[in-house]
């Protein structure tokens, strides 16, 4: 039976793509070489999604904390994002991928933001795979920005304090268009979530795997998804 026929496959997979720097260092190369190798992996993983039954893929590309890195690395990553969007837009469009970005755009260069906006517009009619790319994203920052907008609505009388619930608050999050992730994968052996999708992952399953992101293949992706299918999700209830 093809994997995509199973009801048990995760519909929304989120990935913390970690280990690019170590991958490059192991080869005696600058960290940016690892980031470029990592970007190439993204293409294959996105392409593998439809056959694996993954409708939503969300990837962590740059965190609100990653500004603490050297100016060279940060600038190199921003150039890489621009290059990736320029080079991949047409293919993503043709392959039916709908691309959206989450994170705070205010701190990003205007020409990067323009490319992001254009790619969102270009692919707005697509529905085969929904790819969400997190750039300058932090879960705490997202909740703070959401709360700020929510407070503005309350102050303006558009929302009653009693209507602030766990159903209304997520409508203010960057991810308002996404279902919650079923599975969060982190590569590179670190077992932490580093401020990724804090609210949304309340009941996600987690897979921490040792492979460095530039070595992560479609085959390993399929294996990890297969393990997910064997897990029992209880959501706080007692299984009957
Ligand atoms: C993840 O790889 C990519 C980004 C955070 C931008 P790292 O750059 O964190 O790689 P390691 O963890 O140093 O190996
Ligand atoms: C998380 O990785 C952010 C991304 C993958 C974009 P980091 O490498 O920045 O996280 P820490 O510093 O190890 O927690
Ligand atoms: Mg890292």
PDB file of C-alpha atoms and ligand atoms in Angstrom:
ATOM      1  CA  UNK A   1       0.000   0.000   0.000  1.00  0.00           C
ATOM      2  CA  UNK A   2       1.481   3.391  -0.881  1.00  0.00           C
ATOM      3  CA  UNK A   3       2.175   5.435   2.210  1.00  0.00           C
ATOM      4  CA  UNK A   4      -0.213   8.155   1.092  1.00  0.00           C
ATOM      5  CA  UNK A   5      -3.185   5.761   1.376  1.00  0.00           C
ATOM      6  CA  UNK A   6      -2.793   5.569   5.122  1.00  0.00           C
ATOM      7  CA  UNK A   7      -5.008   7.742   7.309  1.00  0.00           C
ATOM      8  CA  UNK A   8      -2.272   7.686   9.892  1.00  0.00           C
ATOM      9  CA  UNK A   9       0.222   9.825   8.017  1.00  0.00           C
ATOM     10  CA  UNK A  10       0.731  13.340   9.374  1.00  0.00           C
ATOM     11  CA  UNK A  11      -1.101  15.999   7.432  1.00  0.00           C
ATOM     12  CA  UNK A  12       1.075  18.822   8.725  1.00  0.00           C
ATOM     13  CA  UNK A  13       4.785  18.257   9.300  1.00  0.00           C
ATOM     14  CA  UNK A  14       7.007  20.991  10.727  1.00  0.00           C
ATOM     15  CA  UNK A  15      10.782  20.746  10.494  1.00  0.00           C
ATOM     16  CA  UNK A  16      13.536  22.435  12.481  1.00  0.00           C
ATOM     17  CA  UNK A  17      16.268  22.197   9.856  1.00  0.00           C
ATOM     18  CA  UNK A  18      19.325  22.095  12.111  1.00  0.00           C
ATOM     19  CA  UNK A  19      22.945  21.071  11.627  1.00  0.00           C
ATOM     20  CA  UNK A  20      24.037  23.020   8.532  1.00  0.00           C
ATOM     21  CA  UNK A  21      26.951  24.657  10.347  1.00  0.00           C
ATOM     22  CA  UNK A  22      28.304  21.397  11.772  1.00  0.00           C
ATOM     23  CA  UNK A  23      27.916  19.702   8.379  1.00  0.00           C
ATOM     24  CA  UNK A  24      30.176  22.363   6.827  1.00  0.00           C
ATOM     25  CA  UNK A  25      32.628  22.409   9.735  1.00  0.00           C
ATOM     26  CA  UNK A  26      33.082  18.645   9.479  1.00  0.00           C
ATOM     27  CA  UNK A  27      34.245  19.264   5.920  1.00  0.00           C
ATOM     28  CA  UNK A  28      36.476  22.167   6.878  1.00  0.00           C
ATOM     29  CA  UNK A  29      34.230  24.581   4.980  1.00  0.00           C
ATOM     30  CA  UNK A  30      32.596  27.872   5.999  1.00  0.00           C
ATOM     31  CA  UNK A  31      29.195  27.568   7.671  1.00  0.00           C
ATOM     32  CA  UNK A  32      27.486  29.153   4.671  1.00  0.00           C
ATOM     33  CA  UNK A  33      28.450  26.178   2.533  1.00  0.00           C
ATOM     34  CA  UNK A  34      26.311  24.123   4.904  1.00  0.00           C
ATOM     35  CA  UNK A  35      23.396  26.514   4.529  1.00  0.00           C
ATOM     36  CA  UNK A  36      23.582  26.205   0.752  1.00  0.00           C
ATOM     37  CA  UNK A  37      23.639  22.408   1.012  1.00  0.00           C
ATOM     38  CA  UNK A  38      20.656  22.660   3.367  1.00  0.00           C
ATOM     39  CA  UNK A  39      18.677  24.751   0.874  1.00  0.00           C
ATOM     40  CA  UNK A  40      19.165  22.030  -1.746  1.00  0.00           C
ATOM     41  CA  UNK A  41      17.608  19.482   0.648  1.00  0.00           C
ATOM     42  CA  UNK A  42      14.505  21.639   0.966  1.00  0.00           C
ATOM     43  CA  UNK A  43      13.700  21.135  -2.723  1.00  0.00           C
ATOM     44  CA  UNK A  44      13.701  17.349  -2.459  1.00  0.00           C
ATOM     45  CA  UNK A  45      11.735  17.244   0.769  1.00  0.00           C
ATOM     46  CA  UNK A  46       9.035  19.557  -0.641  1.00  0.00           C
ATOM     47  CA  UNK A  47       8.852  17.447  -3.779  1.00  0.00           C
ATOM     48  CA  UNK A  48       8.430  14.262  -1.718  1.00  0.00           C
ATOM     49  CA  UNK A  49       5.399  15.584   0.202  1.00  0.00           C
ATOM     50  CA  UNK A  50       2.503  14.741  -2.143  1.00  0.00           C
ATOM     51  CA  UNK A  51       3.434  11.053  -2.430  1.00  0.00           C
ATOM     52  CA  UNK A  52       3.848  10.812   1.332  1.00  0.00           C
ATOM     53  CA  UNK A  53       0.451  12.341   2.015  1.00  0.00           C
ATOM     54  CA  UNK A  54       1.882  15.499   3.592  1.00  0.00           C
ATOM     55  CA  UNK A  55      -0.363  18.417   2.684  1.00  0.00           C
ATOM     56  CA  UNK A  56       1.318  21.055   4.870  1.00  0.00           C
ATOM     57  CA  UNK A  57       5.058  21.424   5.363  1.00  0.00           C
ATOM     58  CA  UNK A  58       6.403  24.164   7.609  1.00  0.00           C
ATOM     59  CA  UNK A  59      10.137  24.766   7.785  1.00  0.00           C
ATOM     60  CA  UNK A  60      12.193  26.834  10.216  1.00  0.00           C
ATOM     61  CA  UNK A  61      14.721  28.812   8.198  1.00  0.00           C
ATOM     62  CA  UNK A  62      15.741  31.675  10.520  1.00  0.00           C
ATOM     63  CA  UNK A  63      14.785  32.339  14.130  1.00  0.00           C
ATOM     64  CA  UNK A  64      14.374  35.637  15.983  1.00  0.00           C
ATOM     65  CA  UNK A  65      17.506  34.553  17.891  1.00  0.00           C
ATOM     66  CA  UNK A  66      19.605  33.858  14.797  1.00  0.00           C
ATOM     67  CA  UNK A  67      20.442  37.592  14.488  1.00  0.00           C
ATOM     68  CA  UNK A  68      22.991  36.894  17.234  1.00  0.00           C
ATOM     69  CA  UNK A  69      25.224  35.157  14.675  1.00  0.00           C
ATOM     70  CA  UNK A  70      28.082  36.930  12.895  1.00  0.00           C
ATOM     71  CA  UNK A  71      27.200  39.627  10.416  1.00  0.00           C
ATOM     72  CA  UNK A  72      28.755  37.475   7.678  1.00  0.00           C
ATOM     73  CA  UNK A  73      26.533  34.498   8.446  1.00  0.00           C
ATOM     74  CA  UNK A  74      23.371  36.595   8.787  1.00  0.00           C
ATOM     75  CA  UNK A  75      24.051  38.459   5.523  1.00  0.00           C
ATOM     76  CA  UNK A  76      24.867  35.177   3.788  1.00  0.00           C
ATOM     77  CA  UNK A  77      21.602  33.642   4.958  1.00  0.00           C
ATOM     78  CA  UNK A  78      19.576  36.658   3.787  1.00  0.00           C
ATOM     79  CA  UNK A  79      21.256  36.440   0.348  1.00  0.00           C
ATOM     80  CA  UNK A  80      20.543  32.724   0.275  1.00  0.00           C
ATOM     81  CA  UNK A  81      16.838  33.309   0.982  1.00  0.00           C
ATOM     82  CA  UNK A  82      16.679  35.836  -1.861  1.00  0.00           C
ATOM     83  CA  UNK A  83      18.514  33.501  -4.211  1.00  0.00           C
ATOM     84  CA  UNK A  84      16.307  30.547  -3.249  1.00  0.00           C
ATOM     85  CA  UNK A  85      13.124  32.532  -3.920  1.00  0.00           C
ATOM     86  CA  UNK A  86      14.418  33.925  -7.242  1.00  0.00           C
ATOM     87  CA  UNK A  87      15.536  30.532  -8.483  1.00  0.00           C
ATOM     88  CA  UNK A  88      12.706  28.370  -7.182  1.00  0.00           C
ATOM     89  CA  UNK A  89       9.595  30.539  -7.633  1.00  0.00           C
ATOM     90  CA  UNK A  90       8.690  29.264 -11.094  1.00  0.00           C
ATOM     91  CA  UNK A  91       9.236  25.596 -10.222  1.00  0.00           C
ATOM     92  CA  UNK A  92       7.283  25.886  -6.990  1.00  0.00           C
ATOM     93  CA  UNK A  93       4.451  27.499  -8.925  1.00  0.00           C
ATOM     94  CA  UNK A  94       4.486  24.815 -11.607  1.00  0.00           C
ATOM     95  CA  UNK A  95       4.584  22.034  -9.042  1.00  0.00           C
ATOM     96  CA  UNK A  96       1.413  23.291  -7.366  1.00  0.00           C
ATOM     97  CA  UNK A  97       3.082  24.467  -4.170  1.00  0.00           C
ATOM     98  CA  UNK A  98       1.443  27.288  -2.264  1.00  0.00           C
ATOM     99  CA  UNK A  99       4.151  29.181  -0.410  1.00  0.00           C
ATOM    100  CA  UNK A 100       3.582  31.390   2.601  1.00  0.00           C
ATOM    101  CA  UNK A 101       5.941  32.975   5.107  1.00  0.00           C
ATOM    102  CA  UNK A 102       5.586  33.373   8.849  1.00  0.00           C
ATOM    103  CA  UNK A 103       7.654  35.532  11.176  1.00  0.00           C
ATOM    104  CA  UNK A 104       8.078  39.265  11.632  1.00  0.00           C
ATOM    105  CA  UNK A 105       8.919  40.917   8.321  1.00  0.00           C
ATOM    106  CA  UNK A 106       9.628  44.321   9.847  1.00  0.00           C
ATOM    107  CA  UNK A 107      13.306  43.560  10.450  1.00  0.00           C
ATOM    108  CA  UNK A 108      13.883  42.004   7.015  1.00  0.00           C
ATOM    109  CA  UNK A 109      15.388  43.862   4.032  1.00  0.00           C
ATOM    110  CA  UNK A 110      12.669  45.402   1.837  1.00  0.00           C
ATOM    111  CA  UNK A 111      13.882  43.584  -1.295  1.00  0.00           C
ATOM    112  CA  UNK A 112      13.645  40.225   0.492  1.00  0.00           C
ATOM    113  CA  UNK A 113      10.141  41.112   1.694  1.00  0.00           C
ATOM    114  CA  UNK A 114       9.169  42.034  -1.897  1.00  0.00           C
ATOM    115  CA  UNK A 115      10.346  38.635  -3.132  1.00  0.00           C
ATOM    116  CA  UNK A 116       8.408  36.912  -0.344  1.00  0.00           C
ATOM    117  CA  UNK A 117       5.235  38.885  -1.140  1.00  0.00           C
ATOM    118  CA  UNK A 118       5.554  38.117  -4.854  1.00  0.00           C
ATOM    119  CA  UNK A 119       6.027  34.400  -4.277  1.00  0.00           C
ATOM    120  CA  UNK A 120       2.975  34.333  -2.000  1.00  0.00           C
ATOM    121  CA  UNK A 121       0.945  36.098  -4.675  1.00  0.00           C
ATOM    122  CA  UNK A 122       2.234  33.935  -7.521  1.00  0.00           C
ATOM    123  CA  UNK A 123       1.349  30.701  -5.731  1.00  0.00           C
ATOM    124  CA  UNK A 124      -1.851  31.874  -4.018  1.00  0.00           C
ATOM    125  CA  UNK A 125      -4.025  29.694  -6.263  1.00  0.00           C
ATOM    126  CA  UNK A 126      -2.044  26.481  -5.646  1.00  0.00           C
ATOM    127  CA  UNK A 127      -3.255  23.720  -3.360  1.00  0.00           C
ATOM    128  CA  UNK A 128      -1.151  20.596  -3.939  1.00  0.00           C
ATOM    129  CA  UNK A 129       1.275  21.231  -1.072  1.00  0.00           C
ATOM    130  CA  UNK A 130       1.256  24.140   1.362  1.00  0.00           C
ATOM    131  CA  UNK A 131       4.821  25.168   2.150  1.00  0.00           C
ATOM    132  CA  UNK A 132       5.260  27.646   4.985  1.00  0.00           C
ATOM    133  CA  UNK A 133       8.711  29.121   5.531  1.00  0.00           C
ATOM    134  CA  UNK A 134       9.530  30.660   8.911  1.00  0.00           C
ATOM    135  CA  UNK A 135      11.938  33.600   8.574  1.00  0.00           C
ATOM    136  CA  UNK A 136      12.665  35.867  11.547  1.00  0.00           C
ATOM    137  CA  UNK A 137      10.195  33.663  13.368  1.00  0.00           C
ATOM    138  CA  UNK A 138      10.045  33.057  17.111  1.00  0.00           C
ATOM    139  CA  UNK A 139       7.119  31.476  18.927  1.00  0.00           C
ATOM    140  CA  UNK A 140       7.255  33.966  21.789  1.00  0.00           C
ATOM    141  CA  UNK A 141       7.563  36.925  19.441  1.00  0.00           C
ATOM    142  CA  UNK A 142       4.596  35.600  17.453  1.00  0.00           C
ATOM    143  CA  UNK A 143       2.422  35.281  20.584  1.00  0.00           C
ATOM    144  CA  UNK A 144       3.486  38.775  21.709  1.00  0.00           C
ATOM    145  CA  UNK A 145       2.649  40.296  18.301  1.00  0.00           C
ATOM    146  CA  UNK A 146      -0.668  38.424  18.236  1.00  0.00           C
ATOM    147  CA  UNK A 147      -1.530  39.622  21.730  1.00  0.00           C
ATOM    148  CA  UNK A 148      -0.718  43.190  20.742  1.00  0.00           C
ATOM    149  CA  UNK A 149      -3.187  43.055  17.831  1.00  0.00           C
ATOM    150  CA  UNK A 150      -5.756  41.315  19.992  1.00  0.00           C
ATOM    151  CA  UNK A 151      -5.381  44.012  22.657  1.00  0.00           C
ATOM    152  CA  UNK A 152      -5.925  46.669  19.969  1.00  0.00           C
ATOM    153  CA  UNK A 153      -9.190  44.950  18.983  1.00  0.00           C
ATOM    154  CA  UNK A 154     -10.297  44.831  22.614  1.00  0.00           C
ATOM    155  CA  UNK A 155      -9.373  48.489  23.151  1.00  0.00           C
ATOM    156  CA  UNK A 156     -11.323  49.457  20.017  1.00  0.00           C
ATOM    157  CA  UNK A 157     -14.365  47.496  21.184  1.00  0.00           C
ATOM    158  CA  UNK A 158     -14.150  44.954  18.359  1.00  0.00           C
ATOM    159  CA  UNK A 159     -13.557  42.044  20.736  1.00  0.00           C
ATOM    160  CA  UNK A 160     -14.899  41.471  24.243  1.00  0.00           C
ATOM    161  CA  UNK A 161     -12.393  40.270  26.876  1.00  0.00           C
ATOM    162  CA  UNK A 162     -14.726  37.312  27.541  1.00  0.00           C
ATOM    163  CA  UNK A 163     -14.310  36.264  23.912  1.00  0.00           C
ATOM    164  CA  UNK A 164     -10.541  35.834  24.249  1.00  0.00           C
ATOM    165  CA  UNK A 165     -10.327  32.041  24.230  1.00  0.00           C
ATOM    166  CA  UNK A 166      -8.032  29.327  22.947  1.00  0.00           C
ATOM    167  CA  UNK A 167     -10.096  29.460  19.760  1.00  0.00           C
ATOM    168  CA  UNK A 168      -9.916  33.206  19.132  1.00  0.00           C
ATOM    169  CA  UNK A 169      -6.262  33.749  20.055  1.00  0.00           C
ATOM    170  CA  UNK A 170      -4.833  31.501  17.284  1.00  0.00           C
ATOM    171  CA  UNK A 171      -6.674  33.616  14.705  1.00  0.00           C
ATOM    172  CA  UNK A 172      -4.152  36.347  15.520  1.00  0.00           C
ATOM    173  CA  UNK A 173      -1.105  34.111  15.111  1.00  0.00           C
ATOM    174  CA  UNK A 174       1.026  34.145  11.936  1.00  0.00           C
ATOM    175  CA  UNK A 175      -0.157  30.572  11.370  1.00  0.00           C
ATOM    176  CA  UNK A 176      -3.890  31.457  11.332  1.00  0.00           C
ATOM    177  CA  UNK A 177      -4.228  29.740   7.930  1.00  0.00           C
ATOM    178  CA  UNK A 178      -2.640  26.459   9.059  1.00  0.00           C
ATOM    179  CA  UNK A 179      -3.839  23.412  10.968  1.00  0.00           C
ATOM    180  CA  UNK A 180      -1.681  22.556  14.002  1.00  0.00           C
ATOM    181  CA  UNK A 181       1.371  20.423  13.185  1.00  0.00           C
ATOM    182  CA  UNK A 182       0.902  16.697  13.735  1.00  0.00           C
ATOM    183  CA  UNK A 183       4.619  16.011  13.730  1.00  0.00           C
ATOM    184  CA  UNK A 184       7.659  18.183  14.458  1.00  0.00           C
ATOM    185  CA  UNK A 185      11.004  16.856  13.248  1.00  0.00           C
ATOM    186  CA  UNK A 186      14.338  18.274  14.397  1.00  0.00           C
ATOM    187  CA  UNK A 187      17.550  17.160  12.760  1.00  0.00           C
ATOM    188  CA  UNK A 188      21.119  17.278  14.149  1.00  0.00           C
ATOM    189  CA  UNK A 189      20.587  15.523  17.482  1.00  0.00           C
ATOM    190  CA  UNK A 190      19.492  18.527  19.547  1.00  0.00           C
ATOM    191  CA  UNK A 191      16.398  17.721  21.619  1.00  0.00           C
ATOM    192  CA  UNK A 192      14.883  21.176  22.021  1.00  0.00           C
ATOM    193  CA  UNK A 193      12.381  23.270  20.134  1.00  0.00           C
ATOM    194  CA  UNK A 194      14.262  26.589  20.101  1.00  0.00           C
ATOM    195  CA  UNK A 195      11.148  28.784  20.097  1.00  0.00           C
ATOM    196  CA  UNK A 196       9.424  27.069  17.145  1.00  0.00           C
ATOM    197  CA  UNK A 197       5.601  26.903  16.938  1.00  0.00           C
ATOM    198  CA  UNK A 198       5.177  27.010  20.725  1.00  0.00           C
ATOM    199  CA  UNK A 199       1.419  27.406  20.772  1.00  0.00           C
ATOM    200  CA  UNK A 200       0.713  25.247  17.727  1.00  0.00           C
ATOM    201  CA  UNK A 201       2.742  22.210  18.841  1.00  0.00           C
ATOM    202  CA  UNK A 202       0.837  21.604  22.080  1.00  0.00           C
ATOM    203  CA  UNK A 203      -0.146  18.112  20.922  1.00  0.00           C
ATOM    204  CA  UNK A 204       2.377  17.492  18.160  1.00  0.00           C
ATOM    205  CA  UNK A 205       4.468  14.342  18.139  1.00  0.00           C
ATOM    206  CA  UNK A 206       8.219  15.021  18.140  1.00  0.00           C
ATOM    207  CA  UNK A 207      11.031  13.269  16.320  1.00  0.00           C
ATOM    208  CA  UNK A 208      14.580  14.260  17.195  1.00  0.00           C
ATOM    209  CA  UNK A 209      16.935  12.630  14.750  1.00  0.00           C
ATOM    210  CA  UNK A 210      20.731  12.651  14.608  1.00  0.00           C
ATOM    211  CA  UNK A 211      21.149  13.291  10.874  1.00  0.00           C
ATOM    212  CA  UNK A 212      22.425  16.767  10.009  1.00  0.00           C
ATOM    213  CA  UNK A 213      19.941  18.657   7.826  1.00  0.00           C
ATOM    214  CA  UNK A 214      22.087  18.643   4.614  1.00  0.00           C
ATOM    215  CA  UNK A 215      22.189  14.819   4.864  1.00  0.00           C
ATOM    216  CA  UNK A 216      18.439  14.388   5.399  1.00  0.00           C
ATOM    217  CA  UNK A 217      16.987  12.415   2.479  1.00  0.00           C
ATOM    218  CA  UNK A 218      13.497  11.670   1.174  1.00  0.00           C
ATOM    219  CA  UNK A 219      14.036   8.056   2.301  1.00  0.00           C
ATOM    220  CA  UNK A 220      14.697   9.098   5.883  1.00  0.00           C
ATOM    221  CA  UNK A 221      11.737  11.474   5.714  1.00  0.00           C
ATOM    222  CA  UNK A 222       9.518   8.552   4.675  1.00  0.00           C
ATOM    223  CA  UNK A 223      10.935   6.413   7.512  1.00  0.00           C
ATOM    224  CA  UNK A 224      10.229   9.100  10.117  1.00  0.00           C
ATOM    225  CA  UNK A 225       6.677   9.522   8.809  1.00  0.00           C
ATOM    226  CA  UNK A 226       6.212   5.762   8.957  1.00  0.00           C
ATOM    227  CA  UNK A 227       7.170   5.806  12.658  1.00  0.00           C
ATOM    228  CA  UNK A 228       4.582   8.516  13.247  1.00  0.00           C
ATOM    229  CA  UNK A 229       1.911   6.187  11.854  1.00  0.00           C
ATOM    230  CA  UNK A 230       2.601   3.689  14.664  1.00  0.00           C
ATOM    231  CA  UNK A 231       2.206   6.205  17.476  1.00  0.00           C
ATOM    232  CA  UNK A 232      -0.946   6.484  19.553  1.00  0.00           C
ATOM    233  CA  UNK A 233      -2.139  10.057  19.958  1.00  0.00           C
ATOM    234  CA  UNK A 234      -4.388  10.489  22.983  1.00  0.00           C
ATOM    235  CA  UNK A 235      -4.932  14.267  23.275  1.00  0.00           C
ATOM    236  CA  UNK A 236      -5.439  13.841  26.995  1.00  0.00           C
ATOM    237  CA  UNK A 237      -8.120  11.173  26.744  1.00  0.00           C
ATOM    238  CA  UNK A 238      -7.977   7.528  27.833  1.00  0.00           C
ATOM    239  CA  UNK A 239      -7.957   5.216  24.800  1.00  0.00           C
ATOM    240  CA  UNK A 240     -11.108   3.096  24.555  1.00  0.00           C
TER     241      UNK A 240
HETATM  242  C1  LIG B   1      20.342  25.503  11.019  1.00  0.00           C
HETATM  243  O1  LIG B   1      21.675  25.107  11.025  1.00  0.00           O
HETATM  244  C2  LIG B   1      20.081  26.665  10.104  1.00  0.00           C
HETATM  245  C3  LIG B   1      19.870  27.939  10.798  1.00  0.00           C
HETATM  246  C4  LIG B   1      19.735  28.101  12.079  1.00  0.00           C
HETATM  247  C5  LIG B   1      19.814  29.137   9.976  1.00  0.00           C
HETATM  248  P1  LIG B   1      22.716  25.741  12.026  1.00  0.00           P
HETATM  249  O2  LIG B   1      23.374  26.892  11.350  1.00  0.00           O
HETATM  250  O3  LIG B   1      22.111  26.042  13.333  1.00  0.00           O
HETATM  251  O4  LIG B   1      23.762  24.548  12.160  1.00  0.00           O
HETATM  252  P2  LIG B   1      24.530  24.097  13.475  1.00  0.00           P
HETATM  253  O5  LIG B   1      23.483  23.833  14.513  1.00  0.00           O
HETATM  254  O6  LIG B   1      25.436  25.220  13.863  1.00  0.00           O
HETATM  255  O7  LIG B   1      25.257  22.868  13.074  1.00  0.00           O
HETATM  256  C1  LIG B   2      16.862  26.648  15.346  1.00  0.00           C
HETATM  257  O1  LIG B   2      18.179  26.249  15.263  1.00  0.00           O
HETATM  258  C2  LIG B   2      16.540  27.644  14.281  1.00  0.00           C
HETATM  259  C3  LIG B   2      16.519  27.128  12.914  1.00  0.00           C
HETATM  260  C4  LIG B   2      16.689  25.896  12.541  1.00  0.00           C
HETATM  261  C5  LIG B   2      16.254  28.120  11.903  1.00  0.00           C
HETATM  262  P1  LIG B   2      19.336  26.944  16.117  1.00  0.00           P
HETATM  263  O2  LIG B   2      20.581  26.244  15.745  1.00  0.00           O
HETATM  264  O3  LIG B   2      19.297  28.403  15.924  1.00  0.00           O
HETATM  265  O4  LIG B   2      18.913  26.620  17.614  1.00  0.00           O
HETATM  266  P2  LIG B   2      19.794  26.485  18.930  1.00  0.00           P
HETATM  267  O5  LIG B   2      20.572  27.758  19.047  1.00  0.00           O
HETATM  268  O6  LIG B   2      20.697  25.298  18.751  1.00  0.00           O
HETATM  269  O7  LIG B   2      18.808  26.268  20.034  1.00  0.00           O
HETATM  270 MG1  LIG B   3      21.853  24.954  15.016  1.00  0.00          MG
END
